[in-house]
Amino acid sequence: MAARRYSAVAVALHWVIALCILSMIPMGWWMTAAIEQPGSQAAAYRVFQLHKSIGFLILALTLVRIVWRLTHRPPALPEGMKRWEVFAAHATHAAFYALMLGLPLTGWLYVSAGWAVSQDRALEVATRWFGLFPVPHLPGVAGLATEARRAMAFSAMGAHAAMAWGAVVLVILHVGAALKHQFLDRDGVLARMVPGLRQDGEDSDVGVEPDARAAWAERSLGLALILVVAAAGAIAAQPAPRTEPTLRPEIAPVPAPEPDIPSGPTDVQAAEAETAEPAAGTEASQKAVDWTIDRDASEIAFAGSQSGAAFNGRFERWSGQIRFDPADLAGSKAVITVQTGSARTGDSTQEASIQGAEWFDVGQYPTARFETTGFRSLGGDRYQATGRLRIKTTSLRVVLPFTYRETGGVATVEGRLQLDRTALNLGLESDATGDWVSKMVDVRIKVRARRAE
């Protein structure tokens, strides 16, 4: 007997995709307006990430649905339908498939171009699917010239917006046609896709599926699809975790001093040049001693703001060698190497973005390095370290004030400074003015160490 209903998998795919599309339309309207308002930028940023994740979910489910449709024949249309109605039904379904593919693909192309159309400027933001794993940009787009990426972004967003309006029209037509068939024609078309809605002359589900075991398998798969989507939605609805990871710095021998990477002078460098100490001598003093860092009680943390919302983060992997004695500042030395790819903020999208080429570019430059060139006492337990901070190809002279306290051979050092990320070539193309991410980043350092034996 021919099937009178769609299979359970087809029904599940239809309604999950439908719910996703219906959620995307108002979401898109709201976030494009909200991102322009300072008070709603932080919320709009999170909605953008959710919007992208649902878009990729629609793309994946649409591909599954197409494969299922090609391998499973749908129930026939009612015999009494007019020719124009049959044509309209087939045309509407074909248009829906085109939009379900075209909308996420144009969105993906827009994100890959790294250009914000509303502000007409570069804006590189990584994509993580519901915060679970990264989604790469389309290949070949990132390497294009700036003007080419700009033109591509405008074209992609124009097509995306036009198709979104097309989806609104199709949804209205589709719903109207379904209601017409149900309440005017009474031909049972709607019942083919709505679980629990009986068709005329249908007393039970007996005979609907030729193979009972296959029917149960399809129903189970359909239920699994719904549970997966529900779980993804629950994950996306949760606020980003703000857990504090345990640091695991490693002790490494002091590397040979690296030559400073040439860079143009900055205002920060000019201001610090007046207070900087001369470099320490090449021969270590007998008084200065080596210190072993306590792995669990030390941290390098940072803080700033994005879209008006504060963020806090830290580096999970870094290593250092410290030789220090208040009685022998000339013989003291410290070298800290940070694995920039270990930066954690609790927001997976932020973490993926700052690893990109515009920020830390961890693929080309996996480490940042701070090496002291001198120390100065500021009185009491307060000191000042002068050194050079190297990130990517930029070397910057910085001054780090800190406190030093020692009890029973265990020392605690706490320091804090502010760094201008634009002076370090971080995020210059997308946000050199600090409209999205604060220009000044607060860096906090706490090191607990024991005298080496």
Coordinates of C-alpha atoms in Angstrom, one line a residue, residues 83-408:
R83 CA -2.8 21.7 -12.5
W84 CA -1.8 25.2 -11.3
E85 CA -2.0 24.0 -7.7
V86 CA 0.3 21.1 -8.5
F87 CA 2.7 23.4 -10.2
A88 CA 2.6 25.9 -7.4
A89 CA 3.2 23.2 -4.8
H90 CA 6.3 21.9 -6.7
A91 CA 7.6 25.4 -7.4
T92 CA 7.2 26.4 -3.7
H93 CA 9.1 23.3 -2.5
A94 CA 11.9 24.0 -5.0
A95 CA 12.1 27.6 -3.9
F96 CA 12.3 26.6 -0.3
Y97 CA 15.1 24.2 -1.0
A98 CA 17.0 26.9 -2.8
L99 CA 16.5 29.4 0.0
M100 CA 17.5 26.8 2.7
L101 CA 20.8 26.4 0.9
G102 CA 21.2 30.0 -0.3
L103 CA 20.6 31.8 2.9
P104 CA 23.2 30.0 5.0
L105 CA 25.7 29.9 2.2
T106 CA 25.5 33.7 1.6
G107 CA 25.7 34.2 5.3
W108 CA 28.8 32.1 5.4
L109 CA 30.3 34.0 2.5
Y110 CA 29.6 37.3 4.3
V111 CA 31.2 36.1 7.6
S112 CA 34.2 34.8 5.6
A113 CA 34.7 38.2 3.9
G114 CA 35.4 39.8 7.3
W115 CA 33.7 43.1 6.6
A116 CA 30.9 44.8 8.5
V117 CA 28.5 46.3 5.9
S118 CA 26.6 48.4 8.5
Q119 CA 29.8 50.2 9.5
D120 CA 31.6 49.7 6.1
R121 CA 34.8 48.6 7.7
A122 CA 36.7 45.4 8.3
L123 CA 35.4 43.2 11.1
E124 CA 36.9 39.8 11.7
V125 CA 34.9 37.5 14.0
A126 CA 35.4 33.8 14.3
T127 CA 32.5 31.3 14.2
R128 CA 32.0 28.5 16.6
W129 CA 29.0 26.2 16.2
F130 CA 26.9 26.7 19.4
G131 CA 30.3 27.2 21.1
L132 CA 31.3 23.6 20.6
F133 CA 33.7 23.7 17.7
P134 CA 35.1 26.2 15.1
V135 CA 33.6 26.6 11.7
P136 CA 36.3 27.8 9.2
H137 CA 35.8 30.6 6.7
L138 CA 35.2 29.6 3.1
P139 CA 38.6 28.8 1.5
G140 CA 40.3 31.5 -0.6
V141 CA 38.2 34.5 0.8
A142 CA 40.6 35.6 3.5
G143 CA 43.5 36.0 1.1
L144 CA 41.6 38.4 -1.2
A145 CA 42.5 42.1 -1.3
T146 CA 40.6 44.4 1.0
E147 CA 38.5 46.0 -1.8
A148 CA 37.6 42.5 -3.1
R149 CA 36.5 41.4 0.4
R150 CA 34.5 44.6 0.8
A151 CA 32.7 44.1 -2.5
M152 CA 32.0 40.4 -1.7
A153 CA 30.6 41.3 1.7
F154 CA 28.2 43.9 0.3
S155 CA 27.1 41.4 -2.5
A156 CA 26.6 38.6 0.0
M157 CA 24.7 40.6 2.5
G158 CA 22.5 42.1 -0.3
A159 CA 21.6 38.6 -1.5
H160 CA 21.2 37.3 2.0
A161 CA 18.7 40.1 2.8
A162 CA 16.7 39.6 -0.4
M163 CA 16.4 35.9 0.2
A164 CA 15.3 36.5 3.8
W165 CA 12.4 38.6 2.5
G166 CA 11.8 35.8 -0.1
A167 CA 11.6 33.3 2.8
V168 CA 9.0 35.5 4.5
V169 CA 6.8 35.5 1.4
L170 CA 7.2 31.8 0.9
V171 CA 6.3 31.0 4.5
I172 CA 3.1 33.0 4.2
L173 CA 2.2 31.3 0.9
H174 CA 3.0 27.9 2.3
V175 CA 1.0 28.3 5.5
G176 CA -1.9 29.8 3.6
A177 CA -1.9 26.9 1.1
A178 CA -1.8 24.3 4.0
L179 CA -4.8 25.9 5.7
K180 CA -6.7 26.0 2.4
H181 CA -6.2 22.3 1.9
Q182 CA -7.2 21.5 5.5
F183 CA -10.3 23.6 5.9
L184 CA -11.6 24.4 2.4
D185 CA -10.5 21.4 0.3
R186 CA -10.4 18.9 3.2
D187 CA -8.1 16.6 1.2
G188 CA -5.8 15.6 4.0
V189 CA -2.7 17.3 2.6
L190 CA -1.8 18.9 6.0
A191 CA -2.2 15.6 7.8
R192 CA 0.6 14.1 5.8
M193 CA 3.1 16.3 7.6
V194 CA 1.4 16.9 11.0
P195 CA 1.7 14.0 13.5
G196 CA -1.6 13.0 15.1
L197 CA -3.7 14.7 12.5
R198 CA -5.9 12.1 10.8
Q199 CA -6.7 11.9 7.2
D200 CA -10.2 11.1 5.9
G201 CA -10.9 7.4 6.1
E202 CA -7.8 6.7 8.2
D203 CA -8.6 4.8 11.4
S204 CA -5.1 4.0 12.5
D205 CA -1.5 4.0 11.3
V206 CA -1.7 0.4 10.2
G207 CA -0.5 0.1 6.6
V208 CA 1.0 3.6 6.5
E209 CA 4.5 2.2 6.7
P210 CA 5.2 -1.1 4.9
D211 CA 7.8 -2.3 7.3
A212 CA 7.1 -1.8 11.0
R213 CA 10.7 -2.1 12.0
A214 CA 11.8 0.5 9.4
A215 CA 9.0 2.8 10.7
W216 CA 10.2 2.5 14.3
A217 CA 13.8 3.2 13.1
E218 CA 12.7 6.3 11.3
R219 CA 10.7 7.5 14.3
S220 CA 13.7 7.0 16.5
L221 CA 16.0 8.9 14.1
G222 CA 13.5 11.7 13.9
L223 CA 13.3 11.9 17.7
A224 CA 17.1 11.9 17.9
L225 CA 17.2 14.8 15.5
I226 CA 14.8 16.8 17.7
L227 CA 16.8 16.0 20.9
V228 CA 20.0 17.1 19.2
V229 CA 18.5 20.4 18.2
A230 CA 17.0 20.9 21.6
A231 CA 20.4 20.2 23.3
A232 CA 22.1 22.6 20.9
G233 CA 19.5 25.3 21.7
A234 CA 20.0 24.7 25.5
I235 CA 23.7 25.1 25.1
A236 CA 23.4 28.3 23.1
A237 CA 20.9 29.7 25.7
Q238 CA 23.3 29.3 28.5
P239 CA 25.6 32.3 29.4
A240 CA 29.2 31.8 28.5
P241 CA 31.1 30.0 31.3
R242 CA 33.3 32.2 33.4
T243 CA 35.3 29.5 35.0
E244 CA 38.8 30.2 36.2
P245 CA 41.2 27.6 34.7
T246 CA 44.1 26.4 36.6
L247 CA 47.4 27.7 35.4
R248 CA 50.2 25.3 34.4
P249 CA 53.3 27.3 33.8
E250 CA 56.4 25.4 33.0
I251 CA 59.9 26.1 34.0
A252 CA 62.3 26.6 31.1
P253 CA 65.9 27.7 31.0
V254 CA 66.5 31.3 30.2
P255 CA 66.7 31.5 26.4
A256 CA 69.4 33.5 24.7
P257 CA 68.3 37.2 24.4
E258 CA 66.5 37.8 21.1
P259 CA 67.3 40.9 19.1
D260 CA 64.5 43.5 19.2
I261 CA 62.3 43.4 16.2
P262 CA 62.4 46.8 14.5
S263 CA 59.2 48.8 14.9
G264 CA 58.4 52.5 14.6
P265 CA 58.4 54.5 17.8
T266 CA 55.1 54.9 19.6
D267 CA 53.8 57.4 22.2
V268 CA 54.0 54.6 24.8
Q269 CA 57.7 54.0 24.0
A270 CA 58.5 57.7 24.1
A271 CA 56.9 58.1 27.5
E272 CA 58.6 55.1 28.9
A273 CA 62.1 56.0 27.6
E274 CA 62.4 58.8 30.1
T275 CA 62.0 56.4 33.1
A276 CA 63.5 53.2 31.7
E277 CA 66.4 51.6 33.5
P278 CA 69.6 50.7 31.6
A279 CA 70.0 47.1 30.7
A280 CA 71.4 44.8 33.4
G281 CA 75.0 43.6 33.1
T282 CA 75.8 40.5 31.1
E283 CA 77.3 38.7 34.1
A284 CA 74.9 37.6 36.9
S285 CA 75.7 38.7 40.4
Q286 CA 76.3 36.1 43.1
K287 CA 73.5 37.5 45.2
A288 CA 70.7 37.1 42.7
V289 CA 69.1 33.7 43.1
D290 CA 66.9 31.6 40.8
W291 CA 63.3 31.0 41.7
T292 CA 61.0 28.1 40.9
I293 CA 57.5 29.2 40.0
D294 CA 54.6 27.6 41.9
R295 CA 52.4 26.2 39.1
D296 CA 49.1 26.4 40.9
A297 CA 49.4 29.8 42.6
S298 CA 50.6 32.0 39.7
E299 CA 48.7 33.6 36.8
I300 CA 48.9 36.1 33.9
A301 CA 45.4 37.6 33.5
F302 CA 43.9 40.3 31.3
A303 CA 40.7 42.3 31.2
G304 CA 39.0 44.7 28.9
S305 CA 35.6 45.3 27.3
Q306 CA 33.9 44.2 24.1
S307 CA 30.7 45.8 22.8
G308 CA 30.3 47.6 26.1
A309 CA 30.5 44.4 28.2
A310 CA 33.5 43.6 30.4
F311 CA 35.6 40.5 29.8
N312 CA 38.2 38.8 31.9
G313 CA 40.7 36.2 30.7
R314 CA 44.0 34.6 31.3
F315 CA 46.7 32.6 29.7
E316 CA 46.7 28.9 30.6
R317 CA 50.2 28.1 29.3
W318 CA 53.3 30.1 29.9
S319 CA 56.8 29.6 31.2
G320 CA 59.3 31.7 33.0
Q321 CA 62.8 31.9 34.5
I322 CA 63.3 34.4 37.3
R323 CA 66.6 35.5 38.9
F324 CA 65.9 38.2 41.5
D325 CA 67.2 39.6 44.7
P326 CA 66.3 43.1 46.1
A327 CA 69.9 43.5 47.2
D328 CA 71.2 42.9 43.7
L329 CA 68.8 44.5 41.2
A330 CA 71.6 44.9 38.7
G331 CA 72.1 41.1 38.6
S332 CA 68.4 40.3 38.5
K333 CA 66.7 39.0 35.4
A334 CA 63.4 37.6 34.2
V335 CA 62.2 36.1 31.0
I336 CA 58.5 35.1 30.5
T337 CA 57.2 33.3 27.4
V338 CA 53.5 33.1 26.8
Q339 CA 51.6 30.7 24.5
T340 CA 49.2 33.1 23.0
G341 CA 46.9 30.4 21.8
S342 CA 46.1 29.5 25.4
A343 CA 44.2 32.7 26.0
R344 CA 40.9 31.9 27.7
T345 CA 38.0 34.3 28.3
G346 CA 35.1 31.9 28.8
D347 CA 33.6 32.9 25.4
S348 CA 34.6 30.5 22.7
T349 CA 34.0 33.0 19.9
Q350 CA 36.3 35.5 21.6
E351 CA 38.9 32.9 22.1
A352 CA 38.8 31.8 18.4
S353 CA 38.8 35.4 17.2
I354 CA 41.9 36.5 19.1
Q355 CA 43.8 33.5 17.7
G356 CA 43.3 34.9 14.2
A357 CA 45.7 36.7 12.0
E358 CA 44.5 40.1 12.9
W359 CA 45.1 39.5 16.6
F360 CA 47.7 37.1 18.0
D361 CA 48.1 35.1 14.7
V362 CA 49.0 32.0 16.6
G363 CA 49.7 30.1 13.4
Q364 CA 52.6 32.4 12.5
Y365 CA 53.6 33.7 16.0
P366 CA 52.6 31.1 18.7
T367 CA 54.4 32.9 21.6
A368 CA 54.8 36.4 23.1
R369 CA 57.9 37.2 25.1
F370 CA 58.7 39.6 27.9
E371 CA 62.4 40.1 28.9
T372 CA 63.5 42.5 31.5
T373 CA 66.3 45.0 30.9
G374 CA 66.5 46.5 34.4
F375 CA 64.9 46.8 37.9
R376 CA 64.4 49.8 40.2
S377 CA 63.4 50.1 43.8
L378 CA 60.4 52.4 44.5
G379 CA 60.7 52.1 48.2
G380 CA 59.4 49.5 50.7
D381 CA 58.2 46.4 48.9
R382 CA 57.5 48.2 45.6
Y383 CA 59.7 47.8 42.6
Q384 CA 59.7 48.5 38.9
A385 CA 60.8 46.3 36.0
T386 CA 61.7 47.7 32.6
G387 CA 61.8 45.4 29.7
R388 CA 60.7 44.7 26.2
L389 CA 57.4 42.9 25.2
R390 CA 57.4 41.2 21.8
I391 CA 54.1 40.2 20.2
K392 CA 54.2 39.1 16.6
T393 CA 56.6 41.4 14.9
T394 CA 56.2 44.3 17.3
S395 CA 58.6 45.0 20.1
L396 CA 57.5 47.5 22.8
R397 CA 59.4 48.9 25.7
V398 CA 57.2 48.6 28.8
V399 CA 57.4 49.4 32.5
L400 CA 55.9 47.0 35.0
P401 CA 55.4 48.2 38.6
F402 CA 55.1 45.3 41.1
T403 CA 55.3 44.4 44.8
Y404 CA 57.7 41.8 46.1
R405 CA 57.1 40.0 49.4
E406 CA 59.2 37.1 50.7
T407 CA 58.4 34.8 53.7
G408 CA 60.4 31.7 54.5

